Coordinates of C-alpha atoms and ligand atoms in Angstrom, one line a residue:
M1 CA 18.6 -16.7 -7.3
K2 CA 15.9 -16.4 -9.9
I3 CA 13.0 -14.0 -9.0
G4 CA 9.5 -13.5 -10.6
L5 CA 7.5 -10.4 -10.0
I6 CA 4.0 -10.1 -11.0
G7 CA 2.2 -6.5 -10.6
L8 CA 3.8 -3.7 -12.4
G9 CA 2.1 -0.8 -11.3
I10 CA 2.8 2.9 -9.8
M11 CA 4.6 0.8 -7.0
G12 CA 5.9 -2.8 -8.8
K13 CA 7.4 -0.9 -12.0
P14 CA 9.8 0.9 -10.0
M15 CA 10.5 -1.8 -7.4
A16 CA 11.3 -4.2 -10.5
K17 CA 13.8 -1.6 -11.5
N18 CA 15.6 -1.5 -8.3
I19 CA 15.7 -5.1 -8.0
L20 CA 17.6 -5.0 -11.3
K21 CA 19.9 -2.0 -10.2
G22 CA 20.4 -4.3 -6.8
G23 CA 22.2 -6.7 -8.6
Y24 CA 19.5 -9.4 -9.2
T25 CA 19.2 -9.4 -12.6
D26 CA 17.6 -12.8 -13.2
L27 CA 14.1 -11.3 -12.9
L28 CA 11.1 -12.2 -14.6
V29 CA 7.8 -10.1 -14.8
S30 CA 4.2 -10.4 -15.6
D31 CA 1.4 -7.9 -15.8
L32 CA -1.8 -7.4 -17.5
N33 CA -0.7 -3.9 -18.8
T34 CA 1.8 -4.7 -21.7
A35 CA 3.5 -1.5 -21.7
A36 CA 4.4 -1.9 -17.9
V37 CA 6.0 -5.2 -18.8
E38 CA 7.8 -3.7 -21.9
E39 CA 9.4 -0.9 -19.5
V40 CA 10.6 -3.1 -17.3
V41 CA 12.2 -5.5 -19.9
A42 CA 13.7 -2.5 -21.4
A43 CA 15.5 -2.2 -18.1
G44 CA 16.7 -5.6 -18.1
A45 CA 14.1 -8.1 -16.8
K46 CA 12.3 -10.6 -19.2
S47 CA 8.8 -11.2 -19.7
A48 CA 7.1 -14.5 -18.8
T49 CA 3.9 -16.0 -18.3
N50 CA 2.7 -16.9 -14.7
K51 CA 3.2 -20.4 -15.5
E52 CA 6.9 -20.0 -16.5
I53 CA 7.3 -17.8 -13.1
G54 CA 6.0 -20.4 -11.1
E55 CA 8.0 -23.3 -12.9
S56 CA 11.4 -21.5 -12.8
C57 CA 11.4 -19.3 -9.8
D58 CA 13.0 -19.5 -6.5
V59 CA 11.0 -16.7 -5.1
V60 CA 7.5 -15.2 -6.4
L61 CA 7.1 -11.5 -5.6
T62 CA 3.7 -10.0 -6.1
M63 CA 2.7 -6.0 -5.9
L64 CA -1.1 -6.2 -7.0
P65 CA -4.3 -4.0 -5.6
N66 CA -6.0 -6.2 -2.9
S67 CA -6.7 -9.5 -1.5
P68 CA -8.8 -10.9 -4.6
H69 CA -6.0 -10.0 -7.0
V70 CA -3.4 -11.9 -4.9
K71 CA -5.6 -14.9 -4.2
S72 CA -6.8 -15.2 -7.9
V73 CA -3.2 -14.6 -9.0
M74 CA -1.6 -17.3 -6.7
L75 CA -4.6 -19.7 -6.0
G76 CA -7.2 -19.3 -8.9
E77 CA -7.7 -21.3 -11.9
N78 CA -4.1 -21.5 -13.5
G79 CA -2.8 -19.9 -10.3
V80 CA 1.0 -19.5 -10.0
A81 CA 1.1 -21.6 -6.7
G82 CA 0.1 -24.7 -9.0
Y83 CA 3.4 -24.5 -10.7
M84 CA 5.9 -23.6 -7.9
K85 CA 8.3 -26.2 -6.5
P86 CA 8.5 -27.4 -3.0
G87 CA 10.9 -24.8 -1.3
A88 CA 10.3 -22.1 -3.4
V89 CA 9.3 -18.9 -1.5
F90 CA 6.1 -16.5 -2.0
I91 CA 6.7 -12.7 -0.9
D92 CA 3.4 -10.7 -1.2
M93 CA 4.5 -6.9 -1.0
S94 CA 0.7 -5.7 -2.0
S95 CA -1.5 -4.2 1.0
I96 CA -3.9 -6.6 1.6
N97 CA -6.2 -8.0 4.6
P98 CA -4.1 -10.0 7.0
V99 CA -6.7 -12.5 7.2
A100 CA -6.5 -13.0 3.3
S101 CA -2.2 -13.4 3.8
K102 CA -3.0 -16.2 6.5
E103 CA -5.4 -18.0 4.2
I104 CA -2.9 -18.0 1.1
A105 CA 0.1 -19.1 3.8
A106 CA -1.9 -22.0 4.8
V107 CA -2.6 -23.3 1.3
L108 CA 0.9 -22.9 0.2
A109 CA 2.1 -24.5 3.5
E110 CA 0.5 -27.5 2.3
K111 CA 3.0 -27.5 -0.9
N112 CA 6.0 -26.7 1.2
I113 CA 6.0 -23.3 0.2
D114 CA 6.8 -20.3 2.7
M115 CA 5.3 -16.7 2.4
L116 CA 6.2 -13.6 3.7
D117 CA 3.6 -10.8 3.7
A118 CA 5.8 -7.7 3.2
P119 CA 3.5 -4.6 2.3
V120 CA 5.4 -1.2 2.2
S121 CA 4.7 2.5 2.9
G122 CA 6.3 5.4 1.4
G123 CA 4.5 5.6 -2.0
E124 CA 5.8 6.1 -5.5
P125 CA 8.4 8.5 -4.8
K126 CA 10.2 6.1 -2.5
A127 CA 9.7 3.1 -4.6
I128 CA 11.5 5.0 -7.2
D129 CA 14.3 5.8 -4.9
G130 CA 14.5 2.7 -3.2
S131 CA 13.5 4.1 0.4
L132 CA 10.3 2.2 1.1
S133 CA 9.7 1.3 4.7
F134 CA 8.6 -2.8 4.5
M135 CA 6.9 -4.1 7.2
V136 CA 6.9 -8.1 7.2
G137 CA 5.2 -11.3 8.8
G138 CA 6.7 -14.6 8.3
K139 CA 9.3 -17.3 9.7
Q140 CA 12.5 -15.7 10.9
E141 CA 15.0 -17.7 8.7
V142 CA 12.7 -16.7 5.8
F143 CA 12.9 -13.3 6.7
D144 CA 16.5 -13.3 7.3
K145 CA 17.4 -15.0 3.7
F146 CA 15.3 -12.2 1.7
K147 CA 15.9 -9.2 3.8
P148 CA 18.7 -8.4 1.4
L149 CA 16.1 -8.6 -1.7
L150 CA 13.6 -6.3 0.0
E151 CA 16.5 -4.0 0.9
T152 CA 17.3 -3.3 -2.9
M153 CA 13.5 -1.5 -2.8
G154 CA 13.5 -0.3 0.7
A155 CA 15.6 1.6 3.3
S156 CA 13.9 0.1 6.4
V157 CA 12.9 -3.8 6.4
V158 CA 11.5 -4.5 9.9
R159 CA 10.1 -8.2 10.5
C160 CA 6.5 -7.6 13.0
G161 CA 6.1 -11.4 13.6
D162 CA 4.4 -14.5 11.6
V163 CA 2.7 -14.2 8.4
G164 CA -0.1 -11.9 8.6
A165 CA 2.0 -9.3 10.8
G166 CA 3.0 -7.3 8.2
N167 CA -0.4 -6.7 6.6
T168 CA -1.8 -6.0 10.6
T169 CA 1.3 -3.3 10.7
K170 CA -0.1 -1.9 7.1
L171 CA -3.5 -1.5 8.6
A172 CA -2.2 0.3 11.7
N173 CA -0.4 2.4 9.7
Q174 CA -3.2 3.4 7.3
I175 CA -5.6 4.0 10.5
I176 CA -3.1 6.5 12.1
V177 CA -2.6 8.4 8.9
A178 CA -6.2 8.3 8.0
C179 CA -7.2 9.7 11.3
N180 CA -4.6 12.1 11.5
I181 CA -5.7 13.8 8.3
Q182 CA -9.3 13.8 9.6
A183 CA -8.0 15.5 12.8
L184 CA -6.0 18.1 10.8
A185 CA -8.7 19.0 8.6
E186 CA -11.4 19.4 11.3
A187 CA -9.0 21.5 13.3
L188 CA -8.2 23.7 10.4
T189 CA -12.0 24.1 9.4
L190 CA -12.2 25.3 13.0
A191 CA -9.6 27.8 13.1
Q192 CA -10.5 29.3 9.9
K193 CA -14.3 29.6 11.1
A194 CA -13.3 31.0 14.1
G195 CA -11.5 33.6 12.2
V196 CA -7.8 32.6 12.5
D197 CA -5.8 32.1 9.3
P198 CA -5.2 28.2 9.2
Q199 CA -1.4 28.8 7.6
L200 CA -0.6 30.9 10.7
V201 CA -2.2 27.9 12.9
F202 CA 0.2 25.4 11.0
E203 CA 3.2 27.3 11.3
A204 CA 2.4 28.2 15.0
I205 CA 1.7 24.4 16.1
R206 CA 4.0 22.4 13.6
G207 CA 6.8 22.1 15.9
G208 CA 4.8 21.5 18.9
L209 CA 3.4 17.8 20.1
A210 CA 0.5 18.0 17.4
G211 CA 3.3 18.5 14.6
S212 CA 3.6 15.4 12.4
T213 CA 4.5 14.0 8.8
V214 CA 1.0 13.9 7.9
M215 CA 0.8 17.6 9.2
N216 CA 3.9 18.9 6.8
A217 CA 3.0 16.7 3.9
K218 CA -0.9 17.2 3.8
A219 CA -1.7 21.0 5.8
P220 CA -0.3 22.8 2.7
M221 CA -2.0 20.7 0.2
M222 CA -5.3 21.6 2.2
I223 CA -4.8 25.3 2.4
E224 CA -3.9 25.4 -1.5
G225 CA -6.6 23.4 -2.3
N226 CA -4.2 21.0 -4.0
D227 CA -6.1 17.3 -4.3
K228 CA -3.4 16.1 -7.1
P229 CA -2.9 12.3 -5.4
G230 CA -0.1 11.1 -3.8
F231 CA -2.3 8.5 -2.3
K232 CA -5.8 8.2 -3.6
I233 CA -8.9 8.3 -1.6
D234 CA -10.1 4.8 -3.3
L235 CA -6.9 3.0 -2.3
H236 CA -7.1 4.5 1.4
I237 CA -10.8 3.2 1.4
K238 CA -9.6 -0.4 0.5
D239 CA -7.2 -0.1 3.5
L240 CA -9.9 0.7 5.8
N241 CA -12.2 -1.6 4.6
N242 CA -9.5 -4.3 5.4
A243 CA -9.0 -2.6 8.7
L244 CA -12.7 -2.7 9.4
D245 CA -12.9 -6.6 8.1
C246 CA -10.0 -7.6 10.1
A247 CA -11.1 -5.8 13.2
H248 CA -14.4 -7.6 13.1
T249 CA -12.8 -11.1 12.6
V250 CA -10.5 -10.5 15.7
G251 CA -13.0 -8.4 17.6
A252 CA -11.1 -5.1 18.1
P253 CA -13.0 -2.0 18.2
V254 CA -12.2 0.6 15.6
P255 CA -14.9 3.6 15.8
M256 CA -12.4 6.4 14.6
T257 CA -11.7 4.0 11.5
A258 CA -15.6 3.5 11.0
E259 CA -16.0 7.2 10.7
V260 CA -13.0 8.4 8.5
Q261 CA -13.9 5.4 6.3
E262 CA -17.5 6.9 5.9
I263 CA -16.1 10.3 5.1
M264 CA -14.0 8.9 2.4
Q265 CA -16.9 7.1 1.3
W266 CA -18.6 10.2 0.9
L267 CA -15.8 11.4 -1.2
H268 CA -15.8 8.7 -3.5
N269 CA -19.4 9.1 -4.2
N270 CA -18.7 12.8 -4.9
E271 CA -16.3 12.1 -7.8
G272 CA -13.2 12.5 -5.0
G273 CA -12.1 8.6 -5.1
Q274 CA -9.0 9.5 -7.4
K275 CA -8.2 12.7 -5.2
D276 CA -5.3 12.6 -2.6
H277 CA -6.5 11.3 0.9
S278 CA -6.2 14.9 2.3
A279 CA -9.4 15.7 0.1
I280 CA -11.0 14.7 3.6
A281 CA -10.9 18.6 4.1
Q282 CA -13.1 19.3 1.4
Y283 CA -15.7 17.3 3.2
Y284 CA -15.6 19.9 6.0
E285 CA -15.3 22.6 3.3
H286 CA -18.8 20.9 2.0
L287 CA -20.4 21.2 5.8
T288 CA -19.1 24.6 6.5
G289 CA -19.2 26.6 2.9
L290 CA -15.8 27.6 3.4
K291 CA -12.8 27.1 1.5
L292 CA -9.6 26.4 3.7
G293 CA -7.0 29.3 3.4
R294 CA -9.2 31.3 0.6
Ligands
LIG1 P1 -1.4 -0.2 -9.3 O1 -3.3 0.0 -9.5 O2 -0.8 1.2 -9.9 O3 -0.8 -1.3 -9.9 C1 -1.3 -2.8 -9.7 C2 -0.9 -3.4 -11.1 O4 -1.5 -4.8 -10.9 C3 -1.2 -2.8 -12.5 O5 -0.4 -2.9 -13.2 C4 -2.4 -4.0 -12.8 O6 -2.4 -4.2 -14.3 C5 -1.9 -5.3 -12.2 N1 -2.6 -6.4 -12.1 C6 -3.7 -6.5 -11.5 N2 -4.2 -8.0 -11.7 C7 -3.3 -8.5 -12.4 C8 -3.2 -9.8 -12.6 N3 -4.3 -10.7 -12.6 N4 -2.3 -10.4 -13.2 C9 -1.0 -9.5 -13.4 N5 -1.0 -8.2 -13.2 C10 -2.3 -7.8 -12.5 O7 -1.4 -0.2 -7.9 P2 -0.1 0.4 -6.8 O8 -0.4 1.7 -6.5 O9 1.2 0.0 -7.7 O10 -0.5 -0.6 -5.7 C11 0.0 -1.9 -5.6 C12 -0.3 -2.3 -4.0 O11 0.6 -1.5 -3.5 C13 -1.5 -1.9 -3.4 O12 -2.1 -3.1 -2.6 C14 -1.7 -0.5 -2.8 O13 -2.6 -0.5 -1.7 C15 -0.3 -0.6 -2.1 N6 0.4 0.5 -1.7 C16 0.5 1.6 -3.0 C17 1.1 2.8 -2.7 C18 0.9 4.2 -3.5 O14 1.3 5.1 -2.9 N7 0.6 3.9 -4.7 C19 2.1 3.1 -1.3 C20 2.0 1.9 -0.6 C21 1.4 0.7 -1.1

């Protein structure tokens, strides 16, 4: 199987290496960043233009920032889709608006090209060790055929429905994570303001119903004042904007998403866009004048 992968950023680069390690060695890659391409070529891939990828690959993968990038690479001037053969498959692993996924799939369907939307969660560490979680939308038979390819990059690969269901699931994931972080920041700030050590609050409640993966990962960062990004505020704003856009399109109420998006936007406006999303705590610190844990 000849595979093309476009987008070799924080996520795409290690994912390309895991495709190669998984035995899919006929891999063509492309990115605007030539250093990233060279690194993946050194691992065994071949550098190619988007035209060459479209013309020669059985399956084209993308790992790009957002909907406009995927639309432009696939459907724009000299877009990859224009070169793809009928029967080829497109798998978008980027986190984009599910409405855009459906629009792209509809254009590709006219050319007899099937599409899966297959965003991931797990971040760079899981991209490196090949243990990402894939949430996938598309036809069952296309999913079945390409599941082994996705399993070279992920530990969990779940089909959630037809095209768009993968990115809808990802939006749900991003809403839950953002609101959890906000609740955690609000609660720890309240505790410290009321005279209780937030570290002790964390230790006392982490094993109970309020405990969560978010709490275990983010409470220590908030208490230490560590905002080094695992996942950046600006990327989370992108996902929540997609969630709001999708919600407005389908008529779903998302008041919690709107509120936490505004807090993240405040952080973006105050030089926080490149900080970890746990920096939501800094919004509460700004309002109260305290520093968590200090
Ligand atoms: P990134 O910005 O590091 O990488 C994007 C890459 O796309 C860059 O290398 C860029 O040069 C390339 N690119 C942009 N436009 C291009 C074009 N027209 N042609 C070719 N290459 C182009 O982003 P990332 O962190 O790798 O994230 C990629 C996607 O994965 C995003 O949708 C993000 O939300 C999602 N995601 C990221 C994480 C994370 O922790 N970083 C976790 C889960 C999901």
